[in-house]
PDB file of C-alpha atoms in Angstrom:
ATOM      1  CA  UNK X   1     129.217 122.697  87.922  1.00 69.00           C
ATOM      2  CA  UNK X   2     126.977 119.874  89.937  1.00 75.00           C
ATOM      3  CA  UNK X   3     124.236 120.933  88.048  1.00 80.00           C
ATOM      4  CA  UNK X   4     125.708 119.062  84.924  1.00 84.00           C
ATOM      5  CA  UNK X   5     126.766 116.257  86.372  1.00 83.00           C
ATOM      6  CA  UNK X   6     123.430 113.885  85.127  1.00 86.00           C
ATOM      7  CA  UNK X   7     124.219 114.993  81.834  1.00 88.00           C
ATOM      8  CA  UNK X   8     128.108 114.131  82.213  1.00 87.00           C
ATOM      9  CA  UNK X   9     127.219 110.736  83.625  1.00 85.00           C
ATOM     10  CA  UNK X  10     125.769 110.146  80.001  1.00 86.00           C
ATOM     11  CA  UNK X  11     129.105 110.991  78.542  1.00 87.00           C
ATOM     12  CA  UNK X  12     130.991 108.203  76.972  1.00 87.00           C
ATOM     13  CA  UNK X  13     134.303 110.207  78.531  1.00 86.00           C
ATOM     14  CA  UNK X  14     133.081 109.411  81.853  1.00 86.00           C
ATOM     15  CA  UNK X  15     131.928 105.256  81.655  1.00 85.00           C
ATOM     16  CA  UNK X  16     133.137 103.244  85.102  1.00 81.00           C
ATOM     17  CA  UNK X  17     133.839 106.767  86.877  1.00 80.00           C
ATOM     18  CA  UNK X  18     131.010 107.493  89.943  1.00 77.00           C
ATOM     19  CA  UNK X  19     129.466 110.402  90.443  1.00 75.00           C
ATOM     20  CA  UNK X  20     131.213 111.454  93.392  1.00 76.00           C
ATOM     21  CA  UNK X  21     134.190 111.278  91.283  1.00 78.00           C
ATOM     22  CA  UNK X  22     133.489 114.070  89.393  1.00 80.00           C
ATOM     23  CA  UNK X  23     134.118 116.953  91.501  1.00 79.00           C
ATOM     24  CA  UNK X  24     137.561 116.065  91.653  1.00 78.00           C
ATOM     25  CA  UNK X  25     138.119 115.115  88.128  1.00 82.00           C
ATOM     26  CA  UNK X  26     137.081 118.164  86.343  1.00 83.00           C
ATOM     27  CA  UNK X  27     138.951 120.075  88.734  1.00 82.00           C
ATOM     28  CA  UNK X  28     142.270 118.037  87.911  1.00 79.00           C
ATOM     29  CA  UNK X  29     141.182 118.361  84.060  1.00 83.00           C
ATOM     30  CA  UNK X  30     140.485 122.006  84.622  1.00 87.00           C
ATOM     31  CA  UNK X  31     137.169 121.844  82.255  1.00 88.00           C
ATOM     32  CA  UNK X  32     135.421 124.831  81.894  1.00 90.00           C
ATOM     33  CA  UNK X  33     131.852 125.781  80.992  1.00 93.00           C
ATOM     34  CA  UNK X  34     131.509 128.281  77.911  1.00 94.00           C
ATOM     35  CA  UNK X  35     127.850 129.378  76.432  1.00 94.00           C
ATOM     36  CA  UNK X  36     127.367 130.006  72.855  1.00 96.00           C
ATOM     37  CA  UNK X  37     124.433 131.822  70.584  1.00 95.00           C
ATOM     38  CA  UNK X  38     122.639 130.023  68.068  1.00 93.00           C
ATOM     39  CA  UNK X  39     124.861 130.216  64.497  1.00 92.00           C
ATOM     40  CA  UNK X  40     128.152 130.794  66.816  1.00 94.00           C
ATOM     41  CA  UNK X  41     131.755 129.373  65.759  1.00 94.00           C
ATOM     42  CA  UNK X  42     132.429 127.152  68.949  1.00 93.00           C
ATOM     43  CA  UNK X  43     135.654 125.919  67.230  1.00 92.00           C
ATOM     44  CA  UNK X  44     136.978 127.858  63.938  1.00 92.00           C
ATOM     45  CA  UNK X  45     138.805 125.734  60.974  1.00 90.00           C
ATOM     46  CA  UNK X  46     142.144 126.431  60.981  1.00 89.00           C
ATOM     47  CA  UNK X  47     143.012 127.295  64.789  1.00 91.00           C
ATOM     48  CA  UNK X  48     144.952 124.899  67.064  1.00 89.00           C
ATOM     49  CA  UNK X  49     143.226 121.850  67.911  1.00 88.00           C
ATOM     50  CA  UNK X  50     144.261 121.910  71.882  1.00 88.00           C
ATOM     51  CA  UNK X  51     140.164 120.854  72.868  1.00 89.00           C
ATOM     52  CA  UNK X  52     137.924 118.590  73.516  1.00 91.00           C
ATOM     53  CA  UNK X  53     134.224 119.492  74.002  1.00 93.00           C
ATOM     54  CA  UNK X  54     131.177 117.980  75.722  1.00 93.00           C
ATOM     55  CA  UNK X  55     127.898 119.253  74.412  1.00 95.00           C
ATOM     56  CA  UNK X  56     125.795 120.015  77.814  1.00 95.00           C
ATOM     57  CA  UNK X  57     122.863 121.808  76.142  1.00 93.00           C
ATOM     58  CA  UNK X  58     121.908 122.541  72.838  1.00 94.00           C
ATOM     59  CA  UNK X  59     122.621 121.773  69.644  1.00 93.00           C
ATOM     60  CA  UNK X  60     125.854 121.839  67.728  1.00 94.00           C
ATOM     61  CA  UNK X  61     127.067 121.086  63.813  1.00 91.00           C
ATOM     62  CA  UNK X  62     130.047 119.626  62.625  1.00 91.00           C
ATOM     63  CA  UNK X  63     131.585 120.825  59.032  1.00 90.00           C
ATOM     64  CA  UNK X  64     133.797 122.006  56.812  1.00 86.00           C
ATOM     65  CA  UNK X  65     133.945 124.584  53.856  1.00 83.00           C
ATOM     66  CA  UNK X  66     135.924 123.364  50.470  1.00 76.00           C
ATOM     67  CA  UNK X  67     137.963 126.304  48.391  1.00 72.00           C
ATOM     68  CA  UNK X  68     134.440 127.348  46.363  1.00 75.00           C
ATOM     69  CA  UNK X  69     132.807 127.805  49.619  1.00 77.00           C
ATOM     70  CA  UNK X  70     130.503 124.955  49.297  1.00 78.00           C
ATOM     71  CA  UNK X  71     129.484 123.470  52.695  1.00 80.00           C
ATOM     72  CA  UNK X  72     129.496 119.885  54.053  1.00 82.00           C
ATOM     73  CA  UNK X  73     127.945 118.483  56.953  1.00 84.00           C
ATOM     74  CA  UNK X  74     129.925 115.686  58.679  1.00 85.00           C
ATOM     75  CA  UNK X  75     128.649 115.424  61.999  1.00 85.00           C
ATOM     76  CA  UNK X  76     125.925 116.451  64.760  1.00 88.00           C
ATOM     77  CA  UNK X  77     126.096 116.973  68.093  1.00 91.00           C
ATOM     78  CA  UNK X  78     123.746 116.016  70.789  1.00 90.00           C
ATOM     79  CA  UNK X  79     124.040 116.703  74.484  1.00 92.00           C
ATOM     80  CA  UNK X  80     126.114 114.332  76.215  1.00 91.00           C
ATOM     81  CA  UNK X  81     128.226 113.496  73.094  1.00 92.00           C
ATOM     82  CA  UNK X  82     131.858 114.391  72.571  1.00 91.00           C
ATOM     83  CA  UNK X  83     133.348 116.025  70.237  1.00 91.00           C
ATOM     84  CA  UNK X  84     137.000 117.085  68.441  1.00 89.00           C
ATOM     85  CA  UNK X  85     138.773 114.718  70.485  1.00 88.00           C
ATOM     86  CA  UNK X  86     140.627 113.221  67.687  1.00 87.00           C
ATOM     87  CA  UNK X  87     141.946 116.518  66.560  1.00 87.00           C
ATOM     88  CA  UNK X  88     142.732 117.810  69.939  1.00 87.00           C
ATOM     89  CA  UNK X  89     144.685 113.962  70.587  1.00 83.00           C
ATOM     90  CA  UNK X  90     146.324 114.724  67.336  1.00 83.00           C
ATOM     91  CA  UNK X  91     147.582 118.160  68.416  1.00 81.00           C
ATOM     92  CA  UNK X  92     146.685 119.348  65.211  1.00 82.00           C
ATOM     93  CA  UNK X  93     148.008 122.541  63.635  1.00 86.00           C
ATOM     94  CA  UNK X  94     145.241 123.433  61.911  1.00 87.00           C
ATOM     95  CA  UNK X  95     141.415 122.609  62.466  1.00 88.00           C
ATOM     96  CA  UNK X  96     139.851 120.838  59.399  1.00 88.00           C
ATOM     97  CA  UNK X  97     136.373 121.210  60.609  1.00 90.00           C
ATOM     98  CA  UNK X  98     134.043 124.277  62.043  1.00 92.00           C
ATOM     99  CA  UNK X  99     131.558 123.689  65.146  1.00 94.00           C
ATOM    100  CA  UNK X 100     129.256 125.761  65.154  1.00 93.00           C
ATOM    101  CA  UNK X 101     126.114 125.932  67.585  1.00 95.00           C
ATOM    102  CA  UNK X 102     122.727 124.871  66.127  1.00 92.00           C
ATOM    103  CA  UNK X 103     120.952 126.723  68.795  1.00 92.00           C
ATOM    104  CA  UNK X 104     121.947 128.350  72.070  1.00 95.00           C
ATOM    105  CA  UNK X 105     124.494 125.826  73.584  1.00 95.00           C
ATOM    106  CA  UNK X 106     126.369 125.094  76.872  1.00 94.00           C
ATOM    107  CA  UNK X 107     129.856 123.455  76.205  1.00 95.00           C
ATOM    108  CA  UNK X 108     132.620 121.803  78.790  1.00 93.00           C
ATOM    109  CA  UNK X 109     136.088 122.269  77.300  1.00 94.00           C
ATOM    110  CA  UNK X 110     138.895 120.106  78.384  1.00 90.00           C
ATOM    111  CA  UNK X 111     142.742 120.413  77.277  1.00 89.00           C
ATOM    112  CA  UNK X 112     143.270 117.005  75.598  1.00 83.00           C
ATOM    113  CA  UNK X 113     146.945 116.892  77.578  1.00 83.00           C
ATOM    114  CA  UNK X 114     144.977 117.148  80.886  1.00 82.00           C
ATOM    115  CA  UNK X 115     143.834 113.477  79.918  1.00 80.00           C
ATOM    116  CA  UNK X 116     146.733 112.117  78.369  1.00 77.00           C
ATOM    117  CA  UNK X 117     148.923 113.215  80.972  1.00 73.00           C
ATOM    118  CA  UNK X 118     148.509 112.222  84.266  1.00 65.00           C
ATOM    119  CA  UNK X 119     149.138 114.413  86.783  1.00 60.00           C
ATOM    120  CA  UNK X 120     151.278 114.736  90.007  1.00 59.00           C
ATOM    121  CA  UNK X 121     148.629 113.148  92.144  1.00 59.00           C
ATOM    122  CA  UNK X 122     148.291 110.067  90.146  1.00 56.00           C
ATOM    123  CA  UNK X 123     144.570 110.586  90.132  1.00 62.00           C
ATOM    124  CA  UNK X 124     142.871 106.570  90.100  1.00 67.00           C
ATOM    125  CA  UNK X 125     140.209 107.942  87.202  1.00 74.00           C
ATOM    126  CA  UNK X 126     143.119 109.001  84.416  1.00 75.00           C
ATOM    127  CA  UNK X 127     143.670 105.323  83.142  1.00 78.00           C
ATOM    128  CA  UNK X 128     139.753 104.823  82.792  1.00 81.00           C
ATOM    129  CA  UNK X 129     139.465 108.354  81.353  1.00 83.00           C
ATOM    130  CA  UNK X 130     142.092 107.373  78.933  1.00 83.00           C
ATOM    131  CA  UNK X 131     140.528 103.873  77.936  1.00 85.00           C
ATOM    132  CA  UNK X 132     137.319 105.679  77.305  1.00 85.00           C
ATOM    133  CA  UNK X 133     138.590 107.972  74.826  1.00 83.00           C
ATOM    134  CA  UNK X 134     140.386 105.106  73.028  1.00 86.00           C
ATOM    135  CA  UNK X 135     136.784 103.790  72.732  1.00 85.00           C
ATOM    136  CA  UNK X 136     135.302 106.618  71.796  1.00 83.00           C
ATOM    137  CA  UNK X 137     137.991 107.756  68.808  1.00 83.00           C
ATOM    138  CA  UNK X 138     137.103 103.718  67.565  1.00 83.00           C
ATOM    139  CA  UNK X 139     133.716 104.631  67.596  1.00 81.00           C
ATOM    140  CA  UNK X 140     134.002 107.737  65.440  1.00 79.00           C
ATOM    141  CA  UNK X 141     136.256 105.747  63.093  1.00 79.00           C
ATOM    142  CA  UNK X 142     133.744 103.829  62.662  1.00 80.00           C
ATOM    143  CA  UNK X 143     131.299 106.841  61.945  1.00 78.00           C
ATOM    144  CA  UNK X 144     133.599 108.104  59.729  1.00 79.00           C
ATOM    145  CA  UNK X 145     133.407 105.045  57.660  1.00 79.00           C
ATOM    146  CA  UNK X 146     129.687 104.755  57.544  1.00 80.00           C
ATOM    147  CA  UNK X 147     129.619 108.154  56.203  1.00 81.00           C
ATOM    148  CA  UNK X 148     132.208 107.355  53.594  1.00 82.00           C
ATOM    149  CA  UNK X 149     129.953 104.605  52.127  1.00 83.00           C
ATOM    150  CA  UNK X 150     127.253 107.075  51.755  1.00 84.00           C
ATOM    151  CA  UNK X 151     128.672 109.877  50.037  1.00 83.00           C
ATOM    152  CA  UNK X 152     131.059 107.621  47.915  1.00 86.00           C
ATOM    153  CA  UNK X 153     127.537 106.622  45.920  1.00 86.00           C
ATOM    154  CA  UNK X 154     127.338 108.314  42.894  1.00 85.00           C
ATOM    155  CA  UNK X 155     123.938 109.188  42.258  1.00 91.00           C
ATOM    156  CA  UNK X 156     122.056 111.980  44.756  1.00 91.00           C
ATOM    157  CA  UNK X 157     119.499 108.617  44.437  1.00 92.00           C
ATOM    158  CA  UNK X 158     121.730 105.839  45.949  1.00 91.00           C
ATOM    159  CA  UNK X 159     123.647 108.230  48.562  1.00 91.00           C
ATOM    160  CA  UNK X 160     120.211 109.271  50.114  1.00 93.00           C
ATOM    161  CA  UNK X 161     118.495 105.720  49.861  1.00 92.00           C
ATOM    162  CA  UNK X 162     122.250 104.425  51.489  1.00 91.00           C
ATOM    163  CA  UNK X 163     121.865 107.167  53.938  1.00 91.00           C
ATOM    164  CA  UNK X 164     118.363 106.050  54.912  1.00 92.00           C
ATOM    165  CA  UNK X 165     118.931 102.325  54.895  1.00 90.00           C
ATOM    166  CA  UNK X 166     121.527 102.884  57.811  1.00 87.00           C
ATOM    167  CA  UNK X 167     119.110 105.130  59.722  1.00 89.00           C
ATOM    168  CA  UNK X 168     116.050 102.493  59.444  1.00 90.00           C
ATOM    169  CA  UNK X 169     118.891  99.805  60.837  1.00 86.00           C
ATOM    170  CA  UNK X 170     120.035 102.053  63.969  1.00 83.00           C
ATOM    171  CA  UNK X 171     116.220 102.786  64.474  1.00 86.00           C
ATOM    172  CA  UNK X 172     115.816  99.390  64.132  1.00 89.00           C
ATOM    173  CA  UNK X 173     112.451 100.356  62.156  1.00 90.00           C
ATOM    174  CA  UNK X 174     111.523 101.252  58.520  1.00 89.00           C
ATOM    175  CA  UNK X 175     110.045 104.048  59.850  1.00 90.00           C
ATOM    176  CA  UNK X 176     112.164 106.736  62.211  1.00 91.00           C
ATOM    177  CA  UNK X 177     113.241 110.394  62.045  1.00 90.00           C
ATOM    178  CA  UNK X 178     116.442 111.909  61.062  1.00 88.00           C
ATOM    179  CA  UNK X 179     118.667 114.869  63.207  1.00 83.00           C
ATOM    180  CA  UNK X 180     118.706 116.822  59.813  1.00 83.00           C
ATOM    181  CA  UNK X 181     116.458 119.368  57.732  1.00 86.00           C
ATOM    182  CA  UNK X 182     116.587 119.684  54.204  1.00 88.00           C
ATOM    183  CA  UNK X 183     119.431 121.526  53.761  1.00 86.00           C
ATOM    184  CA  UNK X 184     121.203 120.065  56.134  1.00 87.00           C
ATOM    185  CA  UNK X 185     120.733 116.624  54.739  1.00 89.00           C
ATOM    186  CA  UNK X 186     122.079 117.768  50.962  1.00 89.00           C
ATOM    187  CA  UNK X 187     124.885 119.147  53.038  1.00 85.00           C
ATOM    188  CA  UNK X 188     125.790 115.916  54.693  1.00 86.00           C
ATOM    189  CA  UNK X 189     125.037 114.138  51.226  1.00 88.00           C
ATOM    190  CA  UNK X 190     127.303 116.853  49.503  1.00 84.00           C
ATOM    191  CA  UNK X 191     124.596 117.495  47.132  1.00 86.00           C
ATOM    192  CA  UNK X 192     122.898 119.897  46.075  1.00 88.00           C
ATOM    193  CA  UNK X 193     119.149 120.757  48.034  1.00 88.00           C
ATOM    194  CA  UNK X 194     116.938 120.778  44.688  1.00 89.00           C
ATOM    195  CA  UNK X 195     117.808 118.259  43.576  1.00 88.00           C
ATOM    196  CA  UNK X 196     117.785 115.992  46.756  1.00 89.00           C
ATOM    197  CA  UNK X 197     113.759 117.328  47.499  1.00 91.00           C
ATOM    198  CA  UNK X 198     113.797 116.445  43.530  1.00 92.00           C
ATOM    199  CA  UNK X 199     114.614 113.101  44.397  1.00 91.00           C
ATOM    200  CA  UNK X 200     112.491 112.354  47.290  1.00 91.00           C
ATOM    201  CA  UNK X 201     109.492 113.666  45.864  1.00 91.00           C
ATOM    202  CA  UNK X 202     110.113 110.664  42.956  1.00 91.00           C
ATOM    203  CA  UNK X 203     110.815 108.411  45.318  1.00 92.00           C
ATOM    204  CA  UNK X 204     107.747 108.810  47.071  1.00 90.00           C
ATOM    205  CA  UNK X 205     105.698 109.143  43.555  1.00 92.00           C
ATOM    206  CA  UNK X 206     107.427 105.432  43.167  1.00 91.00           C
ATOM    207  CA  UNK X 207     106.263 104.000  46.511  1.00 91.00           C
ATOM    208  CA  UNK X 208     109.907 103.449  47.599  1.00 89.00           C
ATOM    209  CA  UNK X 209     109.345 106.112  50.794  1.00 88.00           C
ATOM    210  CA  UNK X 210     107.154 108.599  52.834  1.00 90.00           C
ATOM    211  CA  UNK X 211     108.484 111.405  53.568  1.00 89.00           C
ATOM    212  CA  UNK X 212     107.355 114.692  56.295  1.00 88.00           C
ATOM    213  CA  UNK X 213     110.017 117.134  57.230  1.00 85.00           C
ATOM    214  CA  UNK X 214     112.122 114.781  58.968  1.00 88.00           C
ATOM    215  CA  UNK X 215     110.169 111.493  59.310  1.00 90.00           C
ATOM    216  CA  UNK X 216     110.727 109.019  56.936  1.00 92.00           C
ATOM    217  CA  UNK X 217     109.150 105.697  56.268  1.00 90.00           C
ATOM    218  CA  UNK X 218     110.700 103.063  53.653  1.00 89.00           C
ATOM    219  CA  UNK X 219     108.200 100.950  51.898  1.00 86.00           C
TER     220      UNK X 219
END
């Protein structure tokens, strides 16, 4: 387990807990490692949300599937990030959402109740634990709303230019690169792909952007 500590010191879950700590925690937590292959369900839509996860390695996506099997990307997942903690917090029923792994992927699993509850040894590190995942569920409220104003656009034009104006102002640059492919991109958009490389290639024949694969510059 010590070999993921430097990556669980990145963790938001962790902020104002030491290193030394951490032996201790995840054994009162009782977090456990799993490994998944590339294109692997990590969680499944419509199982108990009792989990939270921290991506060690790899690559995971975020998304759900309507009734006419069309696909939407909400989320990705980098190493060090959390994710499903609001559903596992919730106790939900049923899972809106599928993760599934991007690429071969290392994930810590922690029952959510293991947080919220603190146990018999009144462990110092529960009340920071718990004030870091009030933080973090603000923070992907706040996501959750960003995303909202893109795909509430109505055009495949303004939802992709909205899109990019929020990546050029966390890149603090007009030109950066974006986590997503094509696909992937008309899947977070919820549009549909030909029509989204339709769109860029005008965009570009306009002057508006430059586009390669995932680098993008706005003009």
């Amino acid at each position: 387990m010590e070999k993921f500590y430097p990556i669980l010191e990145k963790c938001s879950l962790f902020d104002g807990i030491e290193s030394k700590q951490l032996s201790a925690l995840l054994g009162c937590l009782q977090a456990r490692v799993e490994e998944f292959d590339k294109k692997y369900t990590v969680m499944a839509e419509g199982t108990p949300a009792k989990y939270l996860g921290i991506l060690l390695s790899g690559a995971l996506q975020i998304s759900r599937t309507d009734y006419g099997g069309n696909r939407s990307l909400l989320a990705t997942v980098e190493p060090g990030e959390l994710f499903a903690e609001a559903f596992a917090c919730a106790e939900v029923r049923d899972l809106p959402v599928t993760v599934t792994a991007d690429e071969p992927s290392r994930v810590m699993l922690i029952n959510c109740r293991h947080i919220l509850h603190t146990c018999s040894n009144s462990c110092a590190f529960h009340r920071q634990l718990i004030l870091n995942l009030m933080k973090s569920l603000a923070e992907k409220n706040l996501r959750f709303h960003q995303r909202l104003e893109v795909t509430s656009q109505r055009s495949t034009r303004e939802k992709l230019l909205t899109y990019l104006s929020l990546q050029a102002k966390t890149a603090g640059s007009s030109r950066f690169s974006i986590p997503l492919d094509r696909q992937e991109l008309a899947d977070y958009l919820e549009v549909e792909r030909s029509g989204l490389s339709a769109e860029i290639g005008k965009l570009q024949r306009e002057g508006v952007l430059i586009s390669r694969k995932r680098e993008f510059e706005l003009l």
